[in-house]
Amino acid sequence: MTRSTGQSDTPPEPLGVAVIGAGYWGPNLVRNFQASSSFRLRWLCDLDVNRARKVLGNYSTVETTADYAKVLADETVTAVAIATPAATHKDLALAALEAGKHVLIEKPLAATYADGKILVEAAERRGLTLMCDHTYCYTPAVTKIRELIHEGSLGELHFFDSVRINLGLVQRDVDVLWDLAPHDLSILDSVLPEGVEPVAVAAHGADPIGAGRACVAYLTLRLTGGAIAHVHVNWLSPTKVRTTIIGGSKRTLVWDDLNPAQRVAVFDRGVDLANVSEIGAEARREMQISYRAGDMTAPALLEREALGAMVEEYAAAIRTGRRPLTDGRAGLRVLDVLEAASRSLEFQGAVIGLKGWE
């Protein structure tokens, strides 16, 4: 006779979810919510209902509407996922939170830090999940990088250097900084070890084609502990590069997102500083620094779709009440850096202090 554990083996009922926006990113969310056993997609809401219907196909049982209030009034909808222009995020998300719905928002969290803060505080007052879809943070590569840094495999962080460049697409409403840098800043936020955070940023940009906004930008962030982070974003490069190098006191990691055969490589190579108390005064200047040339290892990565992992994190956060990996405060921290970087651009690269990564 088997003793009952008091726990049911029956899986929990799927969470009712609605996707708001059927444009560029919405269809990707639709596909992943439909593929997840944790959710049941009930609505696709878009001002262009015909576009929403095309996304779902002719045989879908998911309802479409242009009436957002109708979606929020549906008691079977537990959560919403917003994939609309950033300028609409605050009003759409706030209405959902006031209706008691959990909210997932495509990056950036909001158009301004002030709007993002309103959303974070509203969600926390109501005990609801507010999550930002920082998709790269859920890739197998970033998951492994975060694991290596947090377990101390790289040692103390020395530098973070990221390059995200390609040809186009020049946006009409935002500069290259707001278009591309949120990816790298969210990754930085996700992988930084405990006690290390950005404290100030300086940014330089250029508009060589006369687009009316920066098409090339460089961000430099000063981190606590003396480390530095650098982000290069560019719409004008004829070649596509997606590379991040993270240097530590023990090892250096190279992530090449365009190399599926070896996305992440860890090098036991670097600079060692001798303890000056162990050597004589005359030899100190020449013997303080030595170079280490060890092996390179390529950790195995479990291939999976990042959006699928993000969707499951959303479900887990809703069910348990814990903060998701990329919660509203993570989105707010990214907005803090973006706004400070924009001010730095206005003042020709002046160093701008950050509000603080809470």
JSON list of C-alpha atoms in Angstrom, two decimals, residues 61-240:
[
{"chain": "A", "resi": 61, "resn": "THR", "atom": "CA", "xyz": [-9.82, 29.07, -31.07]},
{"chain": "A", "resi": 62, "resn": "VAL", "atom": "CA", "xyz": [-8.04, 32.10, -29.59]},
{"chain": "A", "resi": 63, "resn": "GLU", "atom": "CA", "xyz": [-10.27, 35.17, -29.66]},
{"chain": "A", "resi": 64, "resn": "THR", "atom": "CA", "xyz": [-9.23, 38.44, -31.29]},
{"chain": "A", "resi": 65, "resn": "THR", "atom": "CA", "xyz": [-10.32, 41.95, -30.45]},
{"chain": "A", "resi": 66, "resn": "ALA", "atom": "CA", "xyz": [-9.35, 45.60, -30.64]},
{"chain": "A", "resi": 67, "resn": "ASP", "atom": "CA", "xyz": [-11.08, 46.27, -27.31]},
{"chain": "A", "resi": 68, "resn": "TYR", "atom": "CA", "xyz": [-8.49, 46.12, -24.53]},
{"chain": "A", "resi": 69, "resn": "ALA", "atom": "CA", "xyz": [-11.11, 46.71, -21.84]},
{"chain": "A", "resi": 70, "resn": "LYS", "atom": "CA", "xyz": [-12.88, 43.54, -22.97]},
{"chain": "A", "resi": 71, "resn": "VAL", "atom": "CA", "xyz": [-9.70, 41.54, -22.41]},
{"chain": "A", "resi": 72, "resn": "LEU", "atom": "CA", "xyz": [-9.15, 42.99, -18.94]},
{"chain": "A", "resi": 73, "resn": "ALA", "atom": "CA", "xyz": [-12.77, 42.24, -17.99]},
{"chain": "A", "resi": 74, "resn": "ASP", "atom": "CA", "xyz": [-12.32, 38.54, -18.79]},
{"chain": "A", "resi": 75, "resn": "GLU", "atom": "CA", "xyz": [-11.96, 36.71, -15.46]},
{"chain": "A", "resi": 76, "resn": "THR", "atom": "CA", "xyz": [-10.26, 33.77, -17.17]},
{"chain": "A", "resi": 77, "resn": "VAL", "atom": "CA", "xyz": [-7.32, 36.03, -18.07]},
{"chain": "A", "resi": 78, "resn": "THR", "atom": "CA", "xyz": [-4.76, 35.88, -15.27]},
{"chain": "A", "resi": 79, "resn": "ALA", "atom": "CA", "xyz": [-1.89, 37.53, -17.11]},
{"chain": "A", "resi": 80, "resn": "VAL", "atom": "CA", "xyz": [-1.17, 39.76, -20.08]},
{"chain": "A", "resi": 81, "resn": "ALA", "atom": "CA", "xyz": [1.89, 40.13, -22.29]},
{"chain": "A", "resi": 82, "resn": "ILE", "atom": "CA", "xyz": [2.35, 43.57, -23.85]},
{"chain": "A", "resi": 83, "resn": "ALA", "atom": "CA", "xyz": [4.17, 43.82, -27.19]},
{"chain": "A", "resi": 84, "resn": "THR", "atom": "CA", "xyz": [3.34, 47.36, -28.31]},
{"chain": "A", "resi": 85, "resn": "PRO", "atom": "CA", "xyz": [5.40, 50.56, -28.82]},
{"chain": "A", "resi": 86, "resn": "ALA", "atom": "CA", "xyz": [7.22, 51.72, -25.69]},
{"chain": "A", "resi": 87, "resn": "ALA", "atom": "CA", "xyz": [5.18, 54.93, -25.48]},
{"chain": "A", "resi": 88, "resn": "THR", "atom": "CA", "xyz": [2.05, 52.83, -24.79]},
{"chain": "A", "resi": 89, "resn": "HIS", "atom": "CA", "xyz": [3.56, 50.57, -22.14]},
{"chain": "A", "resi": 90, "resn": "LYS", "atom": "CA", "xyz": [2.75, 52.65, -19.08]},
{"chain": "A", "resi": 91, "resn": "ASP", "atom": "CA", "xyz": [-0.98, 53.10, -19.77]},
{"chain": "A", "resi": 92, "resn": "LEU", "atom": "CA", "xyz": [-1.55, 49.52, -20.97]},
{"chain": "A", "resi": 93, "resn": "ALA", "atom": "CA", "xyz": [0.40, 47.93, -18.11]},
{"chain": "A", "resi": 94, "resn": "LEU", "atom": "CA", "xyz": [-1.11, 50.16, -15.44]},
{"chain": "A", "resi": 95, "resn": "ALA", "atom": "CA", "xyz": [-4.64, 49.34, -16.62]},
{"chain": "A", "resi": 96, "resn": "ALA", "atom": "CA", "xyz": [-3.81, 45.62, -16.46]},
{"chain": "A", "resi": 97, "resn": "LEU", "atom": "CA", "xyz": [-2.33, 45.89, -12.96]},
{"chain": "A", "resi": 98, "resn": "GLU", "atom": "CA", "xyz": [-5.36, 47.83, -11.75]},
{"chain": "A", "resi": 99, "resn": "ALA", "atom": "CA", "xyz": [-7.51, 45.02, -13.15]},
{"chain": "A", "resi": 100, "resn": "GLY", "atom": "CA", "xyz": [-5.53, 42.52, -11.06]},
{"chain": "A", "resi": 101, "resn": "LYS", "atom": "CA", "xyz": [-3.58, 40.98, -13.95]},
{"chain": "A", "resi": 102, "resn": "HIS", "atom": "CA", "xyz": [0.07, 39.95, -13.92]},
{"chain": "A", "resi": 103, "resn": "VAL", "atom": "CA", "xyz": [2.05, 41.80, -16.58]},
{"chain": "A", "resi": 104, "resn": "LEU", "atom": "CA", "xyz": [4.89, 40.91, -18.95]},
{"chain": "A", "resi": 105, "resn": "ILE", "atom": "CA", "xyz": [6.26, 43.79, -21.05]},
{"chain": "A", "resi": 106, "resn": "GLU", "atom": "CA", "xyz": [8.46, 43.73, -24.12]},
{"chain": "A", "resi": 107, "resn": "LYS", "atom": "CA", "xyz": [11.64, 45.78, -23.62]},
{"chain": "A", "resi": 108, "resn": "PRO", "atom": "CA", "xyz": [11.98, 48.54, -22.68]},
{"chain": "A", "resi": 109, "resn": "LEU", "atom": "CA", "xyz": [9.81, 48.47, -19.56]},
{"chain": "A", "resi": 110, "resn": "ALA", "atom": "CA", "xyz": [8.50, 51.97, -20.34]},
{"chain": "A", "resi": 111, "resn": "ALA", "atom": "CA", "xyz": [9.38, 55.07, -22.33]},
{"chain": "A", "resi": 112, "resn": "THR", "atom": "CA", "xyz": [10.88, 56.81, -19.28]},
{"chain": "A", "resi": 113, "resn": "TYR", "atom": "CA", "xyz": [12.31, 55.92, -15.89]},
{"chain": "A", "resi": 114, "resn": "ALA", "atom": "CA", "xyz": [9.48, 57.83, -14.19]},
{"chain": "A", "resi": 115, "resn": "ASP", "atom": "CA", "xyz": [6.84, 55.76, -16.02]},
{"chain": "A", "resi": 116, "resn": "GLY", "atom": "CA", "xyz": [8.69, 52.54, -15.23]},
{"chain": "A", "resi": 117, "resn": "LYS", "atom": "CA", "xyz": [8.85, 53.42, -11.55]},
{"chain": "A", "resi": 118, "resn": "ILE", "atom": "CA", "xyz": [5.07, 53.97, -11.50]},
{"chain": "A", "resi": 119, "resn": "LEU", "atom": "CA", "xyz": [4.56, 50.46, -12.89]},
{"chain": "A", "resi": 120, "resn": "VAL", "atom": "CA", "xyz": [7.01, 48.83, -10.46]},
{"chain": "A", "resi": 121, "resn": "GLU", "atom": "CA", "xyz": [5.38, 50.48, -7.46]},
{"chain": "A", "resi": 122, "resn": "ALA", "atom": "CA", "xyz": [1.87, 49.64, -8.68]},
{"chain": "A", "resi": 123, "resn": "ALA", "atom": "CA", "xyz": [2.76, 45.96, -9.10]},
{"chain": "A", "resi": 124, "resn": "GLU", "atom": "CA", "xyz": [4.43, 45.76, -5.69]},
{"chain": "A", "resi": 125, "resn": "ARG", "atom": "CA", "xyz": [1.46, 47.42, -3.95]},
{"chain": "A", "resi": 126, "resn": "ARG", "atom": "CA", "xyz": [-0.89, 44.85, -5.45]},
{"chain": "A", "resi": 127, "resn": "GLY", "atom": "CA", "xyz": [1.40, 41.84, -5.02]},
{"chain": "A", "resi": 128, "resn": "LEU", "atom": "CA", "xyz": [1.38, 41.17, -8.77]},
{"chain": "A", "resi": 129, "resn": "THR", "atom": "CA", "xyz": [4.17, 39.96, -11.04]},
{"chain": "A", "resi": 130, "resn": "LEU", "atom": "CA", "xyz": [5.67, 42.61, -13.29]},
{"chain": "A", "resi": 131, "resn": "MET", "atom": "CA", "xyz": [8.24, 41.16, -15.67]},
{"chain": "A", "resi": 132, "resn": "CYS", "atom": "CA", "xyz": [10.29, 42.59, -18.51]},
{"chain": "A", "resi": 133, "resn": "ASP", "atom": "CA", "xyz": [10.92, 40.46, -21.60]},
{"chain": "A", "resi": 134, "resn": "HIS", "atom": "CA", "xyz": [14.71, 40.75, -21.68]},
{"chain": "A", "resi": 135, "resn": "THR", "atom": "CA", "xyz": [14.92, 37.73, -23.94]},
{"chain": "A", "resi": 136, "resn": "TYR", "atom": "CA", "xyz": [18.71, 37.43, -24.14]},
{"chain": "A", "resi": 137, "resn": "CYS", "atom": "CA", "xyz": [18.87, 36.81, -20.38]},
{"chain": "A", "resi": 138, "resn": "TYR", "atom": "CA", "xyz": [17.16, 33.45, -21.00]},
{"chain": "A", "resi": 139, "resn": "THR", "atom": "CA", "xyz": [19.49, 32.17, -23.70]},
{"chain": "A", "resi": 140, "resn": "PRO", "atom": "CA", "xyz": [21.59, 29.12, -22.80]},
{"chain": "A", "resi": 141, "resn": "ALA", "atom": "CA", "xyz": [24.74, 31.22, -23.28]},
{"chain": "A", "resi": 142, "resn": "VAL", "atom": "CA", "xyz": [23.77, 33.95, -20.81]},
{"chain": "A", "resi": 143, "resn": "THR", "atom": "CA", "xyz": [22.45, 31.36, -18.36]},
{"chain": "A", "resi": 144, "resn": "LYS", "atom": "CA", "xyz": [25.87, 29.68, -18.40]},
{"chain": "A", "resi": 145, "resn": "ILE", "atom": "CA", "xyz": [27.73, 33.01, -18.19]},
{"chain": "A", "resi": 146, "resn": "ARG", "atom": "CA", "xyz": [25.68, 34.03, -15.16]},
{"chain": "A", "resi": 147, "resn": "GLU", "atom": "CA", "xyz": [26.39, 30.66, -13.54]},
{"chain": "A", "resi": 148, "resn": "LEU", "atom": "CA", "xyz": [30.17, 30.92, -14.13]},
{"chain": "A", "resi": 149, "resn": "ILE", "atom": "CA", "xyz": [30.38, 34.48, -12.81]},
{"chain": "A", "resi": 150, "resn": "HIS", "atom": "CA", "xyz": [28.22, 33.86, -9.74]},
{"chain": "A", "resi": 151, "resn": "GLU", "atom": "CA", "xyz": [30.10, 30.72, -8.76]},
{"chain": "A", "resi": 152, "resn": "GLY", "atom": "CA", "xyz": [33.39, 32.63, -8.97]},
{"chain": "A", "resi": 153, "resn": "SER", "atom": "CA", "xyz": [34.92, 30.79, -11.92]},
{"chain": "A", "resi": 154, "resn": "LEU", "atom": "CA", "xyz": [36.12, 34.05, -13.49]},
{"chain": "A", "resi": 155, "resn": "GLY", "atom": "CA", "xyz": [37.26, 35.57, -10.21]},
{"chain": "A", "resi": 156, "resn": "GLU", "atom": "CA", "xyz": [36.73, 39.24, -9.49]},
{"chain": "A", "resi": 157, "resn": "LEU", "atom": "CA", "xyz": [35.21, 41.10, -12.43]},
{"chain": "A", "resi": 158, "resn": "HIS", "atom": "CA", "xyz": [37.66, 43.36, -14.28]},
{"chain": "A", "resi": 159, "resn": "PHE", "atom": "CA", "xyz": [35.81, 44.32, -17.45]},
{"chain": "A", "resi": 160, "resn": "PHE", "atom": "CA", "xyz": [32.71, 43.71, -19.57]},
{"chain": "A", "resi": 161, "resn": "ASP", "atom": "CA", "xyz": [33.01, 44.58, -23.26]},
{"chain": "A", "resi": 162, "resn": "SER", "atom": "CA", "xyz": [30.10, 44.12, -25.67]},
{"chain": "A", "resi": 163, "resn": "VAL", "atom": "CA", "xyz": [29.74, 44.78, -29.41]},
{"chain": "A", "resi": 164, "resn": "ARG", "atom": "CA", "xyz": [26.32, 44.70, -31.10]},
{"chain": "A", "resi": 165, "resn": "ILE", "atom": "CA", "xyz": [26.62, 46.04, -34.64]},
{"chain": "A", "resi": 166, "resn": "ASN", "atom": "CA", "xyz": [24.97, 45.41, -38.01]},
{"chain": "A", "resi": 167, "resn": "LEU", "atom": "CA", "xyz": [23.59, 47.22, -41.06]},
{"chain": "A", "resi": 168, "resn": "GLY", "atom": "CA", "xyz": [20.16, 48.76, -40.22]},
{"chain": "A", "resi": 169, "resn": "LEU", "atom": "CA", "xyz": [17.40, 49.08, -39.37]},
{"chain": "A", "resi": 170, "resn": "VAL", "atom": "CA", "xyz": [17.50, 52.83, -38.67]},
{"chain": "A", "resi": 171, "resn": "GLN", "atom": "CA", "xyz": [14.49, 53.51, -36.43]},
{"chain": "A", "resi": 172, "resn": "ARG", "atom": "CA", "xyz": [12.22, 56.52, -36.77]},
{"chain": "A", "resi": 173, "resn": "ASP", "atom": "CA", "xyz": [11.38, 57.06, -33.11]},
{"chain": "A", "resi": 174, "resn": "VAL", "atom": "CA", "xyz": [14.53, 56.09, -31.17]},
{"chain": "A", "resi": 175, "resn": "ASP", "atom": "CA", "xyz": [18.30, 56.30, -31.60]},
{"chain": "A", "resi": 176, "resn": "VAL", "atom": "CA", "xyz": [20.62, 53.30, -31.79]},
{"chain": "A", "resi": 177, "resn": "LEU", "atom": "CA", "xyz": [21.27, 53.49, -28.06]},
{"chain": "A", "resi": 178, "resn": "TRP", "atom": "CA", "xyz": [17.61, 52.94, -27.13]},
{"chain": "A", "resi": 179, "resn": "ASP", "atom": "CA", "xyz": [17.14, 50.39, -29.92]},
{"chain": "A", "resi": 180, "resn": "LEU", "atom": "CA", "xyz": [20.09, 48.04, -29.32]},
{"chain": "A", "resi": 181, "resn": "ALA", "atom": "CA", "xyz": [21.75, 48.82, -25.98]},
{"chain": "A", "resi": 182, "resn": "PRO", "atom": "CA", "xyz": [18.84, 47.48, -23.83]},
{"chain": "A", "resi": 183, "resn": "HIS", "atom": "CA", "xyz": [19.93, 43.98, -24.86]},
{"chain": "A", "resi": 184, "resn": "ASP", "atom": "CA", "xyz": [23.47, 44.43, -23.57]},
{"chain": "A", "resi": 185, "resn": "LEU", "atom": "CA", "xyz": [22.44, 46.38, -20.48]},
{"chain": "A", "resi": 186, "resn": "SER", "atom": "CA", "xyz": [19.92, 43.71, -19.49]},
{"chain": "A", "resi": 187, "resn": "ILE", "atom": "CA", "xyz": [22.59, 41.04, -19.96]},
{"chain": "A", "resi": 188, "resn": "LEU", "atom": "CA", "xyz": [24.99, 43.03, -17.80]},
{"chain": "A", "resi": 189, "resn": "ASP", "atom": "CA", "xyz": [22.31, 43.40, -15.12]},
{"chain": "A", "resi": 190, "resn": "SER", "atom": "CA", "xyz": [21.64, 39.67, -15.25]},
{"chain": "A", "resi": 191, "resn": "VAL", "atom": "CA", "xyz": [25.22, 38.43, -14.94]},
{"chain": "A", "resi": 192, "resn": "LEU", "atom": "CA", "xyz": [26.86, 40.91, -12.54]},
{"chain": "A", "resi": 193, "resn": "PRO", "atom": "CA", "xyz": [27.95, 39.27, -9.28]},
{"chain": "A", "resi": 194, "resn": "GLU", "atom": "CA", "xyz": [26.53, 40.26, -5.92]},
{"chain": "A", "resi": 195, "resn": "GLY", "atom": "CA", "xyz": [27.80, 43.64, -4.77]},
{"chain": "A", "resi": 196, "resn": "VAL", "atom": "CA", "xyz": [28.87, 44.89, -8.21]},
{"chain": "A", "resi": 197, "resn": "GLU", "atom": "CA", "xyz": [26.72, 47.50, -9.93]},
{"chain": "A", "resi": 198, "resn": "PRO", "atom": "CA", "xyz": [27.05, 50.45, -12.32]},
{"chain": "A", "resi": 199, "resn": "VAL", "atom": "CA", "xyz": [27.39, 53.82, -10.63]},
{"chain": "A", "resi": 200, "resn": "ALA", "atom": "CA", "xyz": [27.89, 56.18, -13.60]},
{"chain": "A", "resi": 201, "resn": "VAL", "atom": "CA", "xyz": [27.81, 56.22, -17.40]},
{"chain": "A", "resi": 202, "resn": "ALA", "atom": "CA", "xyz": [29.36, 58.26, -20.19]},
{"chain": "A", "resi": 203, "resn": "ALA", "atom": "CA", "xyz": [28.12, 58.02, -23.77]},
{"chain": "A", "resi": 204, "resn": "HIS", "atom": "CA", "xyz": [29.36, 59.21, -27.14]},
{"chain": "A", "resi": 205, "resn": "GLY", "atom": "CA", "xyz": [27.37, 59.04, -30.34]},
{"chain": "A", "resi": 206, "resn": "ALA", "atom": "CA", "xyz": [27.43, 60.08, -33.98]},
{"chain": "A", "resi": 207, "resn": "ASP", "atom": "CA", "xyz": [24.96, 60.60, -36.83]},
{"chain": "A", "resi": 208, "resn": "PRO", "atom": "CA", "xyz": [27.17, 60.53, -39.92]},
{"chain": "A", "resi": 209, "resn": "ILE", "atom": "CA", "xyz": [24.26, 59.93, -42.34]},
{"chain": "A", "resi": 210, "resn": "GLY", "atom": "CA", "xyz": [22.07, 62.79, -41.11]},
{"chain": "A", "resi": 211, "resn": "ALA", "atom": "CA", "xyz": [19.29, 60.59, -39.76]},
{"chain": "A", "resi": 212, "resn": "GLY", "atom": "CA", "xyz": [18.50, 63.06, -37.01]},
{"chain": "A", "resi": 213, "resn": "ARG", "atom": "CA", "xyz": [19.52, 60.68, -34.23]},
{"chain": "A", "resi": 214, "resn": "ALA", "atom": "CA", "xyz": [22.63, 58.78, -33.17]},
{"chain": "A", "resi": 215, "resn": "CYS", "atom": "CA", "xyz": [23.33, 55.81, -35.45]},
{"chain": "A", "resi": 216, "resn": "VAL", "atom": "CA", "xyz": [26.58, 54.83, -33.71]},
{"chain": "A", "resi": 217, "resn": "ALA", "atom": "CA", "xyz": [27.04, 54.96, -29.93]},
{"chain": "A", "resi": 218, "resn": "TYR", "atom": "CA", "xyz": [29.56, 53.94, -27.29]},
{"chain": "A", "resi": 219, "resn": "LEU", "atom": "CA", "xyz": [28.64, 53.59, -23.61]},
{"chain": "A", "resi": 220, "resn": "THR", "atom": "CA", "xyz": [31.15, 53.33, -20.81]},
{"chain": "A", "resi": 221, "resn": "LEU", "atom": "CA", "xyz": [29.89, 52.36, -17.35]},
{"chain": "A", "resi": 222, "resn": "ARG", "atom": "CA", "xyz": [31.89, 52.65, -14.17]},
{"chain": "A", "resi": 223, "resn": "LEU", "atom": "CA", "xyz": [31.20, 49.72, -11.84]},
{"chain": "A", "resi": 224, "resn": "THR", "atom": "CA", "xyz": [31.70, 49.41, -8.11]},
{"chain": "A", "resi": 225, "resn": "GLY", "atom": "CA", "xyz": [35.00, 47.78, -7.23]},
{"chain": "A", "resi": 226, "resn": "GLY", "atom": "CA", "xyz": [36.90, 49.49, -10.04]},
{"chain": "A", "resi": 227, "resn": "ALA", "atom": "CA", "xyz": [35.63, 47.38, -12.96]},
{"chain": "A", "resi": 228, "resn": "ILE", "atom": "CA", "xyz": [34.44, 48.91, -16.23]},
{"chain": "A", "resi": 229, "resn": "ALA", "atom": "CA", "xyz": [31.76, 47.97, -18.77]},
{"chain": "A", "resi": 230, "resn": "HIS", "atom": "CA", "xyz": [31.74, 49.11, -22.39]},
{"chain": "A", "resi": 231, "resn": "VAL", "atom": "CA", "xyz": [28.94, 48.74, -24.95]},
{"chain": "A", "resi": 232, "resn": "HIS", "atom": "CA", "xyz": [29.27, 49.51, -28.68]},
{"chain": "A", "resi": 233, "resn": "VAL", "atom": "CA", "xyz": [26.05, 49.68, -30.73]},
{"chain": "A", "resi": 234, "resn": "ASN", "atom": "CA", "xyz": [25.93, 50.55, -34.42]},
{"chain": "A", "resi": 235, "resn": "TRP", "atom": "CA", "xyz": [23.36, 50.55, -37.25]},
{"chain": "A", "resi": 236, "resn": "LEU", "atom": "CA", "xyz": [25.92, 51.30, -39.96]},
{"chain": "A", "resi": 237, "resn": "SER", "atom": "CA", "xyz": [28.31, 48.34, -39.90]},
{"chain": "A", "resi": 238, "resn": "PRO", "atom": "CA", "xyz": [28.42, 46.28, -43.12]},
{"chain": "A", "resi": 239, "resn": "THR", "atom": "CA", "xyz": [29.11, 43.19, -41.02]},
{"chain": "A", "resi": 240, "resn": "LYS", "atom": "CA", "xyz": [27.11, 41.79, -38.13]}
]
